[in-house]
Short mmCIF file of C-alpha atoms and ligand atoms in Angstrom, two decimals:
data_model
loop_
_atom_site.label_atom_id
_atom_site.label_comp_id
_atom_site.label_asym_id
_atom_site.label_seq_id
_atom_site.Cartn_x
_atom_site.Cartn_y
_atom_site.Cartn_z
CA MET A 1 -18.28 -60.80 18.96
CA VAL A 2 -15.95 -62.33 16.48
CA GLY A 3 -13.65 -59.86 14.78
CA VAL A 4 -15.07 -56.80 16.37
CA ALA A 5 -11.85 -55.83 18.11
CA PHE A 6 -9.87 -56.62 14.99
CA LEU A 7 -11.95 -54.29 12.78
CA ARG A 8 -11.56 -51.20 14.85
CA ARG A 9 -8.10 -49.73 14.45
CA ILE A 10 -6.50 -46.61 15.57
CA ASP A 11 -3.65 -44.49 14.08
CA LEU A 12 -2.58 -41.43 15.75
CA HIS A 13 0.38 -40.53 13.74
CA THR A 14 0.08 -39.91 9.95
CA HIS A 15 1.38 -37.68 7.23
CA SER A 16 -0.36 -36.27 4.08
CA LEU A 17 0.82 -34.43 0.95
CA ALA A 18 0.43 -31.14 3.13
CA SER A 19 3.91 -32.26 4.57
CA ASP A 20 5.92 -35.08 3.40
CA GLY A 21 3.28 -37.91 2.91
CA SER A 22 2.26 -38.99 -0.66
CA LEU A 23 -1.52 -39.13 -0.19
CA SER A 24 -3.68 -36.22 -0.04
CA ALA A 25 -5.44 -35.71 3.20
CA GLU A 26 -8.74 -37.12 1.59
CA GLU A 27 -7.09 -40.13 0.10
CA LEU A 28 -5.44 -40.90 3.43
CA VAL A 29 -8.71 -40.98 5.27
CA MET A 30 -10.30 -43.16 2.49
CA LEU A 31 -7.42 -45.53 3.01
CA ALA A 32 -7.98 -45.48 6.66
CA HIS A 33 -11.55 -46.40 6.15
CA ARG A 34 -10.71 -49.23 3.91
CA ILE A 35 -8.41 -50.88 6.23
CA GLY A 36 -10.65 -50.50 9.22
CA VAL A 37 -9.06 -47.60 10.92
CA ASP A 38 -11.95 -45.48 12.39
CA PHE A 39 -10.04 -43.18 14.79
CA MET A 40 -7.08 -41.47 13.59
CA ALA A 41 -5.11 -38.16 13.75
CA LEU A 42 -3.47 -36.15 10.90
CA THR A 43 -0.17 -35.03 12.22
CA ASP A 44 1.79 -33.41 9.36
CA HIS A 45 5.13 -31.93 9.97
CA ASP A 46 4.85 -28.22 10.99
CA THR A 47 1.53 -27.62 9.39
CA VAL A 48 -2.28 -28.08 9.93
CA ALA A 49 -3.12 -27.29 6.40
CA GLY A 50 -4.45 -30.81 5.76
CA VAL A 51 -6.75 -30.97 8.81
CA PRO A 52 -9.95 -29.42 7.49
CA ALA A 53 -9.92 -31.69 4.31
CA ALA A 54 -9.19 -34.84 6.31
CA GLN A 55 -11.86 -33.96 8.89
CA ALA A 56 -14.45 -33.34 6.18
CA MET A 57 -13.77 -36.67 4.49
CA GLY A 58 -13.77 -38.33 7.82
CA ARG A 59 -17.31 -37.00 8.53
CA LYS A 60 -18.47 -38.08 5.17
CA ILE A 61 -17.30 -41.79 5.35
CA GLY A 62 -17.30 -42.36 9.15
CA VAL A 63 -13.88 -41.96 10.35
CA LYS A 64 -13.24 -39.81 13.38
CA VAL A 65 -10.15 -37.54 12.49
CA ILE A 66 -8.40 -35.69 15.35
CA ALA A 67 -6.75 -32.61 14.26
CA GLY A 68 -2.90 -32.82 14.85
CA VAL A 69 0.51 -31.56 14.05
CA GLU A 70 4.10 -32.74 14.60
CA LEU A 71 6.49 -29.90 15.52
CA SER A 72 10.22 -30.32 14.72
CA THR A 73 11.97 -28.82 17.95
CA GLU A 74 15.71 -28.70 18.95
CA TYR A 75 17.25 -31.18 21.13
CA ASN A 76 20.82 -31.94 21.75
CA GLN A 77 21.96 -31.15 18.18
CA GLY A 78 19.26 -33.37 17.02
CA GLU A 79 15.39 -33.24 16.72
CA LEU A 80 12.63 -33.85 19.19
CA HIS A 81 9.40 -34.25 17.48
CA VAL A 82 6.42 -32.90 19.58
CA LEU A 83 2.97 -34.19 18.54
CA GLY A 84 -0.07 -32.03 19.34
CA TYR A 85 -3.64 -33.58 19.34
CA ASN A 86 -6.72 -31.42 18.98
CA PRO A 87 -5.29 -28.00 19.11
CA ASP A 88 -7.50 -25.15 17.78
CA ILE A 89 -5.98 -25.14 14.25
CA ASN A 90 -6.86 -21.40 13.96
CA ASN A 91 -4.98 -20.44 17.11
CA LEU A 92 -2.86 -17.32 16.30
CA ALA A 93 0.15 -18.13 18.23
CA LEU A 94 0.34 -21.67 16.90
CA ASN A 95 0.07 -20.54 13.31
CA GLU A 96 2.65 -17.94 13.72
CA CYS A 97 5.05 -20.66 15.05
CA LEU A 98 4.14 -22.89 11.97
CA GLU A 99 4.77 -19.82 9.74
CA LYS A 100 8.20 -19.46 11.39
CA LEU A 101 9.08 -23.08 10.99
CA LEU A 102 8.09 -22.90 7.40
CA ASN A 103 10.44 -20.01 6.98
CA TYR A 104 13.24 -21.95 8.43
CA ARG A 105 12.61 -24.66 5.90
CA HIS A 106 12.81 -21.99 3.07
CA GLN A 107 16.04 -20.86 4.39
CA ARG A 108 17.39 -24.47 4.43
CA ASN A 109 16.10 -25.87 1.20
CA PRO A 110 18.34 -23.78 -1.21
CA LEU A 111 21.47 -24.75 0.89
CA ILE A 112 20.55 -28.44 0.37
CA ILE A 113 20.27 -27.87 -3.46
CA GLU A 114 23.63 -26.02 -3.28
CA ARG A 115 25.33 -29.02 -1.54
CA LEU A 116 23.79 -31.53 -3.91
CA ARG A 117 24.98 -29.45 -6.96
CA GLN A 118 28.52 -29.36 -5.47
CA LEU A 119 28.18 -33.05 -5.33
CA GLY A 120 27.59 -32.96 -9.03
CA ILE A 121 24.03 -33.61 -8.94
CA PRO A 122 22.06 -31.22 -10.96
CA VAL A 123 18.94 -31.06 -8.92
CA THR A 124 16.72 -27.92 -8.85
CA LEU A 125 14.47 -26.41 -6.06
CA ALA A 126 11.63 -26.33 -8.64
CA GLN A 127 11.93 -30.23 -9.00
CA VAL A 128 11.84 -30.61 -5.35
CA ALA A 129 8.94 -28.19 -4.84
CA ARG A 130 6.97 -30.17 -7.54
CA GLU A 131 7.70 -33.33 -5.65
CA ALA A 132 6.47 -31.81 -2.32
CA GLY A 133 3.22 -30.51 -3.81
CA GLY A 134 2.31 -28.64 -0.55
CA LYS A 135 3.86 -25.81 1.19
CA VAL A 136 6.12 -27.87 3.55
CA ILE A 137 9.28 -29.08 1.71
CA GLY A 138 11.29 -31.64 3.60
CA ARG A 139 14.17 -33.86 3.20
CA PRO A 140 11.91 -36.82 2.17
CA HIS A 141 11.12 -34.87 -1.01
CA PHE A 142 14.78 -34.33 -1.81
CA ALA A 143 15.15 -37.93 -1.31
CA ARG A 144 12.31 -38.80 -3.59
CA VAL A 145 13.76 -36.60 -6.40
CA LEU A 146 17.18 -38.19 -5.96
CA VAL A 147 15.59 -41.77 -6.38
CA LYS A 148 13.75 -40.43 -9.61
CA MET A 149 17.23 -39.21 -10.80
CA GLY A 150 18.71 -42.49 -10.22
CA VAL A 151 21.43 -41.35 -7.74
CA ALA A 152 19.86 -43.31 -4.96
CA ALA A 153 18.01 -46.64 -5.14
CA SER A 154 15.49 -45.86 -2.30
CA VAL A 155 14.48 -42.99 -0.07
CA ALA A 156 16.37 -44.81 2.68
CA GLU A 157 19.56 -44.90 0.65
CA ALA A 158 19.25 -41.16 -0.46
CA PHE A 159 19.25 -40.37 3.40
CA GLU A 160 22.14 -42.60 4.01
CA LYS A 161 24.17 -41.37 1.19
CA PHE A 162 23.27 -37.67 1.23
CA LEU A 163 20.72 -36.26 3.57
CA ALA A 164 21.02 -37.78 6.99
CA VAL A 165 22.85 -35.93 9.78
CA GLY A 166 26.51 -35.96 9.06
CA ARG A 167 26.10 -36.78 5.37
CA PRO A 168 27.36 -34.42 2.74
CA ALA A 169 24.01 -32.70 1.85
CA TYR A 170 22.75 -32.44 5.37
CA VAL A 171 21.95 -28.91 6.37
CA LYS A 172 20.70 -28.15 9.85
CA LYS A 173 17.43 -26.12 9.94
CA ASP A 174 16.51 -23.71 12.88
CA LYS A 175 13.80 -24.95 15.08
CA VAL A 176 11.88 -23.88 18.14
CA SER A 177 12.58 -25.24 21.54
CA PRO A 178 10.76 -28.32 22.96
CA GLU A 179 9.38 -26.04 25.77
CA GLU A 180 8.14 -23.51 23.23
CA GLY A 181 6.45 -26.24 21.14
CA VAL A 182 4.85 -27.98 24.07
CA LYS A 183 3.58 -24.79 25.59
CA LEU A 184 2.16 -23.54 22.02
CA ILE A 185 0.14 -26.78 21.70
CA ARG A 186 -1.13 -26.74 25.18
CA GLU A 187 -2.15 -22.95 25.05
CA ALA A 188 -3.95 -23.79 21.61
CA GLY A 189 -6.02 -26.19 23.55
CA GLY A 190 -4.08 -29.27 22.46
CA ILE A 191 -2.45 -32.26 23.98
CA PRO A 192 1.34 -32.23 23.52
CA VAL A 193 3.05 -35.57 23.21
CA ILE A 194 6.67 -36.65 22.80
CA ALA A 195 6.81 -38.43 19.46
CA HIS A 196 8.66 -41.63 18.97
CA PRO A 197 11.21 -41.13 21.90
CA GLY A 198 13.05 -44.22 20.50
CA HIS A 199 14.33 -41.87 17.71
CA LEU A 200 15.91 -39.41 20.08
CA PRO A 201 19.66 -39.32 19.64
CA VAL A 202 20.34 -40.21 23.28
CA ILE A 203 17.63 -42.10 24.93
CA GLY A 204 19.25 -43.46 28.18
CA SER A 205 16.68 -43.67 30.81
CA ALA A 206 18.06 -40.93 33.00
CA GLU A 207 17.99 -38.59 29.85
CA LEU A 208 14.50 -39.30 28.96
CA THR A 209 13.30 -38.97 32.44
CA ALA A 210 15.14 -35.53 32.68
CA LEU A 211 13.46 -34.45 29.44
CA ILE A 212 9.99 -35.51 30.51
CA SER A 213 10.51 -33.72 33.77
CA ARG A 214 11.79 -30.69 31.92
CA LEU A 215 8.63 -30.44 29.67
CA ILE A 216 5.87 -31.26 32.14
CA PRO A 217 5.96 -27.74 33.52
CA PHE A 218 5.29 -26.45 30.10
CA GLY A 219 2.28 -28.70 29.54
CA LEU A 220 3.58 -32.13 28.31
CA LEU A 221 0.74 -34.75 28.62
CA GLY A 222 1.75 -37.64 26.82
CA ILE A 223 4.42 -40.22 25.21
CA GLU A 224 4.06 -41.95 21.86
CA ALA A 225 4.98 -45.48 23.31
CA TYR A 226 3.44 -47.50 20.37
CA TYR A 227 5.56 -47.02 17.38
CA PRO A 228 6.53 -49.54 14.68
CA GLU A 229 10.29 -48.64 14.91
CA HIS A 230 10.30 -49.06 18.71
CA SER A 231 11.72 -52.43 20.03
CA TRP A 232 9.15 -54.18 22.59
CA THR A 233 11.83 -53.29 25.26
CA ASN A 234 11.47 -49.64 24.40
CA VAL A 235 7.63 -49.94 24.00
CA ARG A 236 7.35 -51.40 27.52
CA ARG A 237 9.84 -48.92 28.91
CA PHE A 238 7.93 -45.92 27.61
CA VAL A 239 4.62 -47.26 28.71
CA ARG A 240 6.10 -47.54 32.34
CA LEU A 241 7.62 -44.10 32.12
CA ALA A 242 4.24 -42.68 31.18
CA ALA A 243 2.63 -44.45 34.09
CA GLU A 244 5.30 -43.14 36.42
CA PHE A 245 4.68 -39.50 35.31
CA GLY A 246 1.04 -40.00 34.92
CA LEU A 247 1.05 -39.26 31.20
CA LEU A 248 -1.05 -40.45 28.42
CA VAL A 249 0.25 -43.25 26.23
CA THR A 250 -0.45 -42.80 22.39
CA GLY A 251 0.66 -44.64 19.27
CA GLY A 252 0.72 -44.30 15.43
CA SER A 253 2.34 -45.79 12.55
CA ASP A 254 4.12 -42.59 11.13
CA PHE A 255 2.42 -43.40 7.72
CA HIS A 256 3.95 -41.40 4.94
CA GLY A 257 2.98 -43.46 1.92
CA ILE A 258 5.78 -43.79 -0.58
CA SER A 259 8.19 -41.59 1.41
CA LYS A 260 8.39 -44.20 4.10
CA PRO A 261 7.10 -47.41 2.48
CA GLN A 262 7.77 -49.67 5.36
CA ASN A 263 5.41 -47.78 7.72
CA ARG A 264 1.87 -49.07 6.91
CA LEU A 265 -1.20 -47.41 7.99
CA GLY A 266 -2.81 -48.85 11.22
CA GLN A 267 0.34 -50.96 11.89
CA VAL A 268 1.77 -49.55 14.92
CA LEU A 269 3.29 -52.21 17.22
CA PRO A 270 6.77 -53.70 16.58
CA ASP A 271 5.15 -56.72 15.08
CA GLY A 272 2.81 -54.82 12.96
CA GLY A 273 -0.02 -55.09 15.29
CA PRO A 274 -2.58 -52.23 16.04
CA VAL A 275 -2.71 -49.77 18.86
CA PRO A 276 -4.21 -51.25 21.86
CA GLU A 277 -7.88 -50.22 21.97
CA GLY A 278 -7.78 -48.41 25.54
CA VAL A 279 -5.63 -45.66 23.77
CA ARG A 280 -8.84 -44.32 21.98
CA ALA A 281 -10.83 -43.97 25.24
CA SER A 282 -7.86 -42.25 27.15
CA LEU A 283 -7.17 -39.81 24.32
CA GLU A 284 -10.87 -38.82 24.15
CA GLU A 285 -10.90 -38.49 27.90
CA TRP A 286 -8.01 -36.15 27.95
CA ILE A 287 -9.35 -34.14 24.98
CA ASN A 288 -12.47 -33.39 27.16
CA LEU A 289 -10.21 -32.51 30.05
CA VAL A 290 -8.00 -29.88 28.54
P1 LIG B 1 13.10 -32.57 7.56
O1 LIG B 1 12.00 -32.18 8.66
O2 LIG B 1 12.70 -31.97 6.31
O3 LIG B 1 14.37 -32.45 8.04
O4 LIG B 1 12.81 -34.15 7.25
C1 LIG B 1 12.72 -35.06 8.43
C2 LIG B 1 11.92 -36.18 8.07
O5 LIG B 1 12.62 -37.03 7.17
C3 LIG B 1 11.60 -37.09 9.22
O6 LIG B 1 10.40 -36.89 9.80
C4 LIG B 1 11.74 -38.51 8.64
O7 LIG B 1 10.31 -38.94 8.10
C5 LIG B 1 12.55 -38.44 7.49
N1 LIG B 1 13.79 -38.96 7.68
C6 LIG B 1 14.83 -38.59 8.57
N2 LIG B 1 15.89 -39.32 8.68
C7 LIG B 1 15.67 -40.32 7.79
C8 LIG B 1 16.28 -41.45 7.39
N3 LIG B 1 17.58 -41.78 7.78
N4 LIG B 1 15.74 -42.29 6.52
C9 LIG B 1 14.56 -42.02 5.97
N5 LIG B 1 13.78 -41.01 6.32
C10 LIG B 1 14.26 -40.17 7.25
ZN1 LIG B 2 7.95 -37.03 7.68
FE1 LIG B 3 8.70 -37.68 13.59
FE1 LIG B 4 5.88 -38.33 11.72
#
């Protein structure tokens, strides 16, 4: 019995090179295997491009990889991230939406370059695209280039100085509505989950309750309560809220590799602990239900 519970880890929120992570989908799954994660989801921003490779590697080395995605949606001038678990990655409507989100990024990226150049930083889109590797170019890629250029000491500082909301190189990108995101995932046979509610710009209880009530009619099924950047108070609060609404509770590390070095694969709780074991069974049960 000794060590069995410790060896099985779950991580339902990870990013690869297909979006703004720094490991390829295969490398990510190999790392998961090495550290004892045997059940995970790949949830790249606005793309499912890494899923087939991640799942193929998972089958090869014995890691169960759930197809996933993290959609950026519009919420109160900020962003609401919607996770989708086990959608049909070939679903037409979902792919049309992903294409649209990619276009919004393509519209935004040159504007960020322009802002940075106005600030005297001679960065080019080609540099950022090279840093990105995949099709999805995000602010973390800009941040990594700024670090390489020596104008910021870390990715976090690049956000603080230039890229975060309200900073001089911040450019808002168009998004879909949370309702549309939730509905698309559900209609693609997936499980829509509110990602890291602790990151929402306004997270008063009344507000969050209203948001959940608003999204349930569109197919919302879960809340990501276990998340390393949530306080224990918030973790407990989100678990309680999920129970009140009969929603699934999920959790993940938001591992990005070097784009977010403080988030470690498999370390999901505020103290670095793993996702409680029961989450795997609940998610599998819900996957079979939808
Ligand atoms: P984008 O979708 O291109 O606007 O980039 C959003 C991503 O940037 C988020 O998913 C985070 O991973 C990262 N991010 C946002 N704000 C910050 C911040 N203040 N510090 C570090 N990373 C951030
Ligand atoms: Zn990210
Ligand atoms: Fe997110
Ligand atoms: Fe994420």
